[in-house]
PDB file of N, CA, C and O and ligand atoms in Angstrom:
ATOM      1  N   UNK N   1     106.880  88.224  81.705  1.00  0.00           N
ATOM      2  CA  UNK N   1     106.232  86.910  81.638  1.00  0.00           C
ATOM      3  C   UNK N   1     105.344  86.707  82.851  1.00  0.00           C
ATOM      4  O   UNK N   1     105.583  87.262  83.913  1.00  0.00           O
ATOM      5  N   UNK N   2     104.350  85.917  82.622  1.00  0.00           N
ATOM      6  CA  UNK N   2     103.415  85.614  83.709  1.00  0.00           C
ATOM      7  C   UNK N   2     102.473  84.524  83.217  1.00  0.00           C
ATOM      8  O   UNK N   2     102.602  84.055  82.085  1.00  0.00           O
ATOM      9  N   UNK N   3     101.573  84.162  84.069  1.00  0.00           N
ATOM     10  CA  UNK N   3     100.537  83.228  83.671  1.00  0.00           C
ATOM     11  C   UNK N   3      99.183  83.927  83.752  1.00  0.00           C
ATOM     12  O   UNK N   3      99.025  84.911  84.466  1.00  0.00           O
ATOM     13  N   UNK N   4      98.233  83.390  82.995  1.00  0.00           N
ATOM     14  CA  UNK N   4      96.908  84.003  82.942  1.00  0.00           C
ATOM     15  C   UNK N   4      95.839  82.911  83.006  1.00  0.00           C
ATOM     16  O   UNK N   4      96.024  81.829  82.453  1.00  0.00           O
ATOM     17  N   UNK N   5      94.738  83.215  83.650  1.00  0.00           N
ATOM     18  CA  UNK N   5      93.626  82.270  83.783  1.00  0.00           C
ATOM     19  C   UNK N   5      92.544  82.654  82.784  1.00  0.00           C
ATOM     20  O   UNK N   5      92.190  83.823  82.656  1.00  0.00           O
ATOM     21  N   UNK N   6      92.021  81.663  82.070  1.00  0.00           N
ATOM     22  CA  UNK N   6      91.003  81.948  81.063  1.00  0.00           C
ATOM     23  C   UNK N   6      89.595  81.854  81.661  1.00  0.00           C
ATOM     24  O   UNK N   6      89.398  81.447  82.810  1.00  0.00           O
ATOM     25  N   UNK N   7      88.616  82.189  80.825  1.00  0.00           N
ATOM     26  CA  UNK N   7      87.219  82.157  81.267  1.00  0.00           C
ATOM     27  C   UNK N   7      86.715  80.744  81.509  1.00  0.00           C
ATOM     28  O   UNK N   7      85.589  80.547  81.964  1.00  0.00           O
ATOM     29  N   UNK N   8      87.529  79.763  81.181  1.00  0.00           N
ATOM     30  CA  UNK N   8      87.136  78.372  81.454  1.00  0.00           C
ATOM     31  C   UNK N   8      87.166  78.088  82.957  1.00  0.00           C
ATOM     32  O   UNK N   8      86.687  77.049  83.407  1.00  0.00           O
ATOM     33  N   UNK N   9      87.757  78.987  83.710  1.00  0.00           N
ATOM     34  CA  UNK N   9      87.898  78.808  85.155  1.00  0.00           C
ATOM     35  C   UNK N   9      86.555  78.464  85.785  1.00  0.00           C
ATOM     36  O   UNK N   9      85.550  79.135  85.558  1.00  0.00           O
ATOM     37  N   UNK N  10      86.563  77.400  86.598  1.00  0.00           N
ATOM     38  CA  UNK N  10      85.323  76.949  87.239  1.00  0.00           C
ATOM     39  C   UNK N  10      85.209  77.466  88.674  1.00  0.00           C
ATOM     40  O   UNK N  10      84.316  77.060  89.408  1.00  0.00           O
ATOM     41  N   UNK N  11      86.133  78.331  89.052  1.00  0.00           N
ATOM     42  CA  UNK N  11      86.098  78.940  90.383  1.00  0.00           C
ATOM     43  C   UNK N  11      86.328  77.900  91.472  1.00  0.00           C
ATOM     44  O   UNK N  11      85.787  77.999  92.580  1.00  0.00           O
ATOM     45  N   UNK N  12      87.104  76.867  91.156  1.00  0.00           N
ATOM     46  CA  UNK N  12      87.303  75.794  92.153  1.00  0.00           C
ATOM     47  C   UNK N  12      88.227  76.244  93.276  1.00  0.00           C
ATOM     48  O   UNK N  12      88.163  75.720  94.383  1.00  0.00           O
ATOM     49  N   UNK N  13      89.132  77.171  92.975  1.00  0.00           N
ATOM     50  CA  UNK N  13      90.019  77.689  94.023  1.00  0.00           C
ATOM     51  C   UNK N  13      91.250  76.857  94.297  1.00  0.00           C
ATOM     52  O   UNK N  13      92.028  77.177  95.192  1.00  0.00           O
ATOM     53  N   UNK N  14      91.469  75.801  93.529  1.00  0.00           N
ATOM     54  CA  UNK N  14      92.605  74.908  93.779  1.00  0.00           C
ATOM     55  C   UNK N  14      93.954  75.608  93.627  1.00  0.00           C
ATOM     56  O   UNK N  14      94.909  75.309  94.337  1.00  0.00           O
ATOM     57  N   UNK N  15      94.046  76.540  92.725  1.00  0.00           N
ATOM     58  CA  UNK N  15      95.329  77.185  92.434  1.00  0.00           C
ATOM     59  C   UNK N  15      95.760  78.199  93.482  1.00  0.00           C
ATOM     60  O   UNK N  15      96.954  78.355  93.747  1.00  0.00           O
ATOM     61  N   UNK N  16      94.820  78.864  94.061  1.00  0.00           N
ATOM     62  CA  UNK N  16      95.162  79.996  94.936  1.00  0.00           C
ATOM     63  C   UNK N  16      96.190  79.664  96.021  1.00  0.00           C
ATOM     64  O   UNK N  16      97.192  80.371  96.162  1.00  0.00           O
ATOM     65  N   UNK N  17      95.980  78.601  96.813  1.00  0.00           N
ATOM     66  CA  UNK N  17      96.948  78.317  97.881  1.00  0.00           C
ATOM     67  C   UNK N  17      98.279  77.766  97.394  1.00  0.00           C
ATOM     68  O   UNK N  17      99.250  77.721  98.167  1.00  0.00           O
ATOM     69  N   UNK N  18      98.353  77.367  96.130  1.00  0.00           N
ATOM     70  CA  UNK N  18      99.583  76.782  95.595  1.00  0.00           C
ATOM     71  C   UNK N  18     100.595  77.820  95.149  1.00  0.00           C
ATOM     72  O   UNK N  18     101.788  77.541  95.041  1.00  0.00           O
ATOM     73  N   UNK N  19     100.158  79.025  94.892  1.00  0.00           N
ATOM     74  CA  UNK N  19     101.066  80.042  94.358  1.00  0.00           C
ATOM     75  C   UNK N  19     102.052  80.519  95.436  1.00  0.00           C
ATOM     76  O   UNK N  19     101.652  81.018  96.481  1.00  0.00           O
ATOM     77  N   UNK N  20     103.353  80.368  95.171  1.00  0.00           N
ATOM     78  CA  UNK N  20     104.364  80.739  96.161  1.00  0.00           C
ATOM     79  C   UNK N  20     104.508  82.244  96.381  1.00  0.00           C
ATOM     80  O   UNK N  20     105.102  82.679  97.364  1.00  0.00           O
ATOM     81  N   UNK N  21     103.964  83.025  95.473  1.00  0.00           N
ATOM     82  CA  UNK N  21     104.097  84.481  95.619  1.00  0.00           C
ATOM     83  C   UNK N  21     102.744  85.183  95.803  1.00  0.00           C
ATOM     84  O   UNK N  21     102.647  86.399  95.681  1.00  0.00           O
ATOM     85  N   UNK N  22     101.730  84.382  96.079  1.00  0.00           N
ATOM     86  CA  UNK N  22     100.381  84.923  96.332  1.00  0.00           C
ATOM     87  C   UNK N  22      99.887  85.843  95.216  1.00  0.00           C
ATOM     88  O   UNK N  22      99.336  86.912  95.483  1.00  0.00           O
ATOM     89  N   UNK N  23     100.086  85.387  93.988  1.00  0.00           N
ATOM     90  CA  UNK N  23      99.668  86.204  92.849  1.00  0.00           C
ATOM     91  C   UNK N  23      98.219  85.934  92.446  1.00  0.00           C
ATOM     92  O   UNK N  23      97.660  86.657  91.630  1.00  0.00           O
ATOM     93  N   UNK N  24      97.625  84.891  93.022  1.00  0.00           N
ATOM     94  CA  UNK N  24      96.281  84.485  92.605  1.00  0.00           C
ATOM     95  C   UNK N  24      95.247  84.909  93.642  1.00  0.00           C
ATOM     96  O   UNK N  24      95.423  84.723  94.835  1.00  0.00           O
ATOM     97  N   UNK N  25      94.163  85.474  93.144  1.00  0.00           N
ATOM     98  CA  UNK N  25      93.081  85.855  94.047  1.00  0.00           C
ATOM     99  C   UNK N  25      91.742  85.593  93.370  1.00  0.00           C
ATOM    100  O   UNK N  25      91.660  85.426  92.148  1.00  0.00           O
ATOM    101  N   UNK N  26      90.704  85.549  94.175  1.00  0.00           N
ATOM    102  CA  UNK N  26      89.368  85.301  93.660  1.00  0.00           C
ATOM    103  C   UNK N  26      88.796  86.571  93.058  1.00  0.00           C
ATOM    104  O   UNK N  26      88.637  87.583  93.735  1.00  0.00           O
ATOM    105  N   UNK N  27      88.487  86.519  91.776  1.00  0.00           N
ATOM    106  CA  UNK N  27      87.849  87.651  91.128  1.00  0.00           C
ATOM    107  C   UNK N  27      86.343  87.502  91.263  1.00  0.00           C
ATOM    108  O   UNK N  27      85.867  86.672  92.032  1.00  0.00           O
ATOM    109  N   UNK N  28      85.609  88.271  90.510  1.00  0.00           N
ATOM    110  CA  UNK N  28      84.154  88.213  90.651  1.00  0.00           C
ATOM    111  C   UNK N  28      83.572  86.937  90.069  1.00  0.00           C
ATOM    112  O   UNK N  28      82.665  86.344  90.641  1.00  0.00           O
ATOM    113  N   UNK N  29      84.084  86.506  88.913  1.00  0.00           N
ATOM    114  CA  UNK N  29      83.522  85.316  88.290  1.00  0.00           C
ATOM    115  C   UNK N  29      84.557  84.241  88.034  1.00  0.00           C
ATOM    116  O   UNK N  29      84.222  83.140  87.598  1.00  0.00           O
ATOM    117  N   UNK N  30      85.796  84.549  88.278  1.00  0.00           N
ATOM    118  CA  UNK N  30      86.873  83.590  88.075  1.00  0.00           C
ATOM    119  C   UNK N  30      88.080  84.028  88.895  1.00  0.00           C
ATOM    120  O   UNK N  30      88.122  85.156  89.376  1.00  0.00           O
ATOM    121  N   UNK N  31      89.023  83.117  89.045  1.00  0.00           N
ATOM    122  CA  UNK N  31      90.246  83.486  89.749  1.00  0.00           C
ATOM    123  C   UNK N  31      91.130  84.270  88.796  1.00  0.00           C
ATOM    124  O   UNK N  31      91.077  84.077  87.576  1.00  0.00           O
ATOM    125  N   UNK N  32      91.919  85.169  89.346  1.00  0.00           N
ATOM    126  CA  UNK N  32      92.776  85.997  88.505  1.00  0.00           C
ATOM    127  C   UNK N  32      94.211  85.987  89.034  1.00  0.00           C
ATOM    128  O   UNK N  32      94.448  85.842  90.235  1.00  0.00           O
ATOM    129  N   UNK N  33      95.150  86.126  88.113  1.00  0.00           N
ATOM    130  CA  UNK N  33      96.565  86.183  88.459  1.00  0.00           C
ATOM    131  C   UNK N  33      97.055  87.612  88.261  1.00  0.00           C
ATOM    132  O   UNK N  33      96.840  88.210  87.200  1.00  0.00           O
ATOM    133  N   UNK N  34      97.694  88.139  89.266  1.00  0.00           N
ATOM    134  CA  UNK N  34      98.306  89.460  89.143  1.00  0.00           C
ATOM    135  C   UNK N  34      99.598  89.279  88.359  1.00  0.00           C
ATOM    136  O   UNK N  34     100.572  88.730  88.865  1.00  0.00           O
ATOM    137  N   UNK N  35      99.581  89.709  87.120  1.00  0.00           N
ATOM    138  CA  UNK N  35     100.725  89.452  86.241  1.00  0.00           C
ATOM    139  C   UNK N  35     101.961  90.264  86.605  1.00  0.00           C
ATOM    140  O   UNK N  35     103.048  90.007  86.107  1.00  0.00           O
ATOM    141  N   UNK N  36     101.799  91.227  87.454  1.00  0.00           N
ATOM    142  CA  UNK N  36     102.967  91.976  87.936  1.00  0.00           C
ATOM    143  C   UNK N  36     103.633  91.253  89.099  1.00  0.00           C
ATOM    144  O   UNK N  36     104.767  91.574  89.459  1.00  0.00           O
ATOM    145  N   UNK N  37     102.927  90.300  89.666  1.00  0.00           N
ATOM    146  CA  UNK N  37     103.445  89.561  90.823  1.00  0.00           C
ATOM    147  C   UNK N  37     103.934  88.171  90.425  1.00  0.00           C
ATOM    148  O   UNK N  37     104.942  87.683  90.931  1.00  0.00           O
ATOM    149  N   UNK N  38     103.251  87.521  89.506  1.00  0.00           N
ATOM    150  CA  UNK N  38     103.612  86.167  89.051  1.00  0.00           C
ATOM    151  C   UNK N  38     105.048  86.127  88.527  1.00  0.00           C
ATOM    152  O   UNK N  38     105.461  86.988  87.751  1.00  0.00           O
ATOM    153  N   UNK N  39     105.778  85.126  88.976  1.00  0.00           N
ATOM    154  CA  UNK N  39     107.165  84.954  88.526  1.00  0.00           C
ATOM    155  C   UNK N  39     107.327  83.655  87.730  1.00  0.00           C
ATOM    156  O   UNK N  39     108.427  83.156  87.552  1.00  0.00           O
ATOM    157  N   UNK N  40     106.197  83.103  87.278  1.00  0.00           N
ATOM    158  CA  UNK N  40     106.201  81.835  86.543  1.00  0.00           C
ATOM    159  C   UNK N  40     106.786  80.704  87.390  1.00  0.00           C
ATOM    160  O   UNK N  40     107.263  79.714  86.853  1.00  0.00           O
ATOM    161  N   UNK N  41     106.779  80.887  88.682  1.00  0.00           N
ATOM    162  CA  UNK N  41     107.297  79.895  89.643  1.00  0.00           C
ATOM    163  C   UNK N  41     108.809  79.661  89.514  1.00  0.00           C
ATOM    164  O   UNK N  41     109.344  78.716  90.084  1.00  0.00           O
ATOM    165  N   UNK N  42     109.483  80.541  88.798  1.00  0.00           N
ATOM    166  CA  UNK N  42     110.938  80.424  88.691  1.00  0.00           C
ATOM    167  C   UNK N  42     111.566  80.588  90.074  1.00  0.00           C
ATOM    168  O   UNK N  42     111.273  81.541  90.788  1.00  0.00           O
ATOM    169  N   UNK N  43     112.395  79.623  90.433  1.00  0.00           N
ATOM    170  CA  UNK N  43     113.029  79.657  91.739  1.00  0.00           C
ATOM    171  C   UNK N  43     112.236  78.934  92.817  1.00  0.00           C
ATOM    172  O   UNK N  43     112.713  78.757  93.936  1.00  0.00           O
ATOM    173  N   UNK N  44     111.005  78.523  92.468  1.00  0.00           N
ATOM    174  CA  UNK N  44     110.143  77.836  93.434  1.00  0.00           C
ATOM    175  C   UNK N  44     109.816  76.417  92.991  1.00  0.00           C
ATOM    176  O   UNK N  44     109.854  75.480  93.772  1.00  0.00           O
ATOM    177  N   UNK N  45     109.440  76.274  91.724  1.00  0.00           N
ATOM    178  CA  UNK N  45     109.023  74.962  91.214  1.00  0.00           C
ATOM    179  C   UNK N  45     109.562  74.770  89.796  1.00  0.00           C
ATOM    180  O   UNK N  45     109.855  75.735  89.097  1.00  0.00           O
ATOM    181  N   UNK N  46     109.635  73.513  89.377  1.00  0.00           N
ATOM    182  CA  UNK N  46     110.092  73.212  88.028  1.00  0.00           C
ATOM    183  C   UNK N  46     109.031  73.569  86.989  1.00  0.00           C
ATOM    184  O   UNK N  46     109.330  73.801  85.826  1.00  0.00           O
ATOM    185  N   UNK N  47     107.778  73.582  87.418  1.00  0.00           N
ATOM    186  CA  UNK N  47     106.704  73.986  86.521  1.00  0.00           C
ATOM    187  C   UNK N  47     105.755  74.866  87.316  1.00  0.00           C
ATOM    188  O   UNK N  47     105.799  74.890  88.545  1.00  0.00           O
ATOM    189  N   UNK N  48     104.915  75.579  86.616  1.00  0.00           N
ATOM    190  CA  UNK N  48     103.991  76.481  87.301  1.00  0.00           C
ATOM    191  C   UNK N  48     103.069  75.690  88.216  1.00  0.00           C
ATOM    192  O   UNK N  48     102.366  74.782  87.774  1.00  0.00           O
ATOM    193  N   UNK N  49     103.053  76.039  89.488  1.00  0.00           N
ATOM    194  CA  UNK N  49     102.256  75.313  90.471  1.00  0.00           C
ATOM    195  C   UNK N  49     100.768  75.393  90.162  1.00  0.00           C
ATOM    196  O   UNK N  49     100.031  74.425  90.351  1.00  0.00           O
ATOM    197  N   UNK N  50     100.329  76.534  89.698  1.00  0.00           N
ATOM    198  CA  UNK N  50      98.898  76.687  89.413  1.00  0.00           C
ATOM    199  C   UNK N  50      98.480  75.810  88.238  1.00  0.00           C
ATOM    200  O   UNK N  50      97.418  75.181  88.265  1.00  0.00           O
ATOM    201  N   UNK N  51      99.323  75.748  87.219  1.00  0.00           N
ATOM    202  CA  UNK N  51      99.025  74.917  86.057  1.00  0.00           C
ATOM    203  C   UNK N  51      98.945  73.449  86.468  1.00  0.00           C
ATOM    204  O   UNK N  51      98.078  72.704  86.016  1.00  0.00           O
ATOM    205  N   UNK N  52      99.844  73.053  87.366  1.00  0.00           N
ATOM    206  CA  UNK N  52      99.901  71.657  87.790  1.00  0.00           C
ATOM    207  C   UNK N  52      98.640  71.208  88.520  1.00  0.00           C
ATOM    208  O   UNK N  52      98.248  70.049  88.429  1.00  0.00           O
ATOM    209  N   UNK N  53      97.983  72.109  89.218  1.00  0.00           N
ATOM    210  CA  UNK N  53      96.808  71.698  89.996  1.00  0.00           C
ATOM    211  C   UNK N  53      95.476  72.029  89.326  1.00  0.00           C
ATOM    212  O   UNK N  53      94.434  71.514  89.736  1.00  0.00           O
ATOM    213  N   UNK N  54      95.488  72.868  88.314  1.00  0.00           N
ATOM    214  CA  UNK N  54      94.213  73.253  87.691  1.00  0.00           C
ATOM    215  C   UNK N  54      93.531  72.048  87.050  1.00  0.00           C
ATOM    216  O   UNK N  54      94.078  71.431  86.138  1.00  0.00           O
ATOM    217  N   UNK N  55      92.312  71.708  87.492  1.00  0.00           N
ATOM    218  CA  UNK N  55      91.620  70.527  86.973  1.00  0.00           C
ATOM    219  C   UNK N  55      91.070  70.693  85.563  1.00  0.00           C
ATOM    220  O   UNK N  55      90.736  69.708  84.903  1.00  0.00           O
ATOM    221  N   UNK N  56      90.970  71.926  85.085  1.00  0.00           N
ATOM    222  CA  UNK N  56      90.414  72.124  83.744  1.00  0.00           C
ATOM    223  C   UNK N  56      91.430  72.758  82.779  1.00  0.00           C
ATOM    224  O   UNK N  56      91.066  73.186  81.681  1.00  0.00           O
ATOM    225  N   UNK N  57      92.688  72.789  83.186  1.00  0.00           N
ATOM    226  CA  UNK N  57      93.746  73.306  82.310  1.00  0.00           C
ATOM    227  C   UNK N  57      93.431  74.675  81.715  1.00  0.00           C
ATOM    228  O   UNK N  57      93.543  74.870  80.500  1.00  0.00           O
ATOM    229  N   UNK N  58      93.030  75.592  82.556  1.00  0.00           N
ATOM    230  CA  UNK N  58      92.652  76.898  82.027  1.00  0.00           C
ATOM    231  C   UNK N  58      93.680  77.986  82.336  1.00  0.00           C
ATOM    232  O   UNK N  58      93.355  79.176  82.292  1.00  0.00           O
ATOM    233  N   UNK N  59      94.908  77.576  82.657  1.00  0.00           N
ATOM    234  CA  UNK N  59      95.927  78.566  82.930  1.00  0.00           C
ATOM    235  C   UNK N  59      97.041  78.431  81.899  1.00  0.00           C
ATOM    236  O   UNK N  59      97.518  77.328  81.650  1.00  0.00           O
ATOM    237  N   UNK N  60      97.403  79.537  81.294  1.00  0.00           N
ATOM    238  CA  UNK N  60      98.449  79.474  80.270  1.00  0.00           C
ATOM    239  C   UNK N  60      99.480  80.569  80.485  1.00  0.00           C
ATOM    240  O   UNK N  60      99.236  81.555  81.181  1.00  0.00           O
ATOM    241  N   UNK N  61     100.631  80.360  79.888  1.00  0.00           N
ATOM    242  CA  UNK N  61     101.717  81.320  80.011  1.00  0.00           C
ATOM    243  C   UNK N  61     101.557  82.424  78.992  1.00  0.00           C
ATOM    244  O   UNK N  61     101.258  82.162  77.833  1.00  0.00           O
ATOM    245  N   UNK N  62     101.758  83.652  79.421  1.00  0.00           N
ATOM    246  CA  UNK N  62     101.626  84.777  78.479  1.00  0.00           C
ATOM    247  C   UNK N  62     102.978  85.418  78.236  1.00  0.00           C
ATOM    248  O   UNK N  62     103.912  85.223  79.001  1.00  0.00           O
TER     249      UNK N  62
HETATM  250 FE1  LIG W   1     101.804  81.854  91.057  1.00  0.00          FE
HETATM  251 FE2  LIG W   1     103.513  80.232  89.820  1.00  0.00          FE
HETATM  252 FE3  LIG W   1     101.016  80.424  88.923  1.00  0.00          FE
HETATM  253 FE4  LIG W   1     102.702  82.484  88.640  1.00  0.00          FE
HETATM  254  S1  LIG W   1     102.915  80.458  87.665  1.00  0.00           S
HETATM  255  S2  LIG W   1     100.539  82.593  89.349  1.00  0.00           S
HETATM  256  S3  LIG W   1     103.961  82.356  90.488  1.00  0.00           S
HETATM  257  S4  LIG W   1     101.621  79.586  90.898  1.00  0.00           S
END
């Protein structure tokens, strides 16, 4: 399990500092989540921190 960012990403960068496991980084045209690192915020937050801050709701669980 992990989360994924869609092409709707506006490159705002809001999610990157919120991730407790540093799974998010700036890609060439959008931010990307390393799905091998993402833990769905289990053990850190009640809901995914990146989803909570994304202003355009472009992050979903895979
Ligand atoms: Fe990071 Fe949590 Fe988002 Fe996964 S769900 S990328 S662990 S903030």
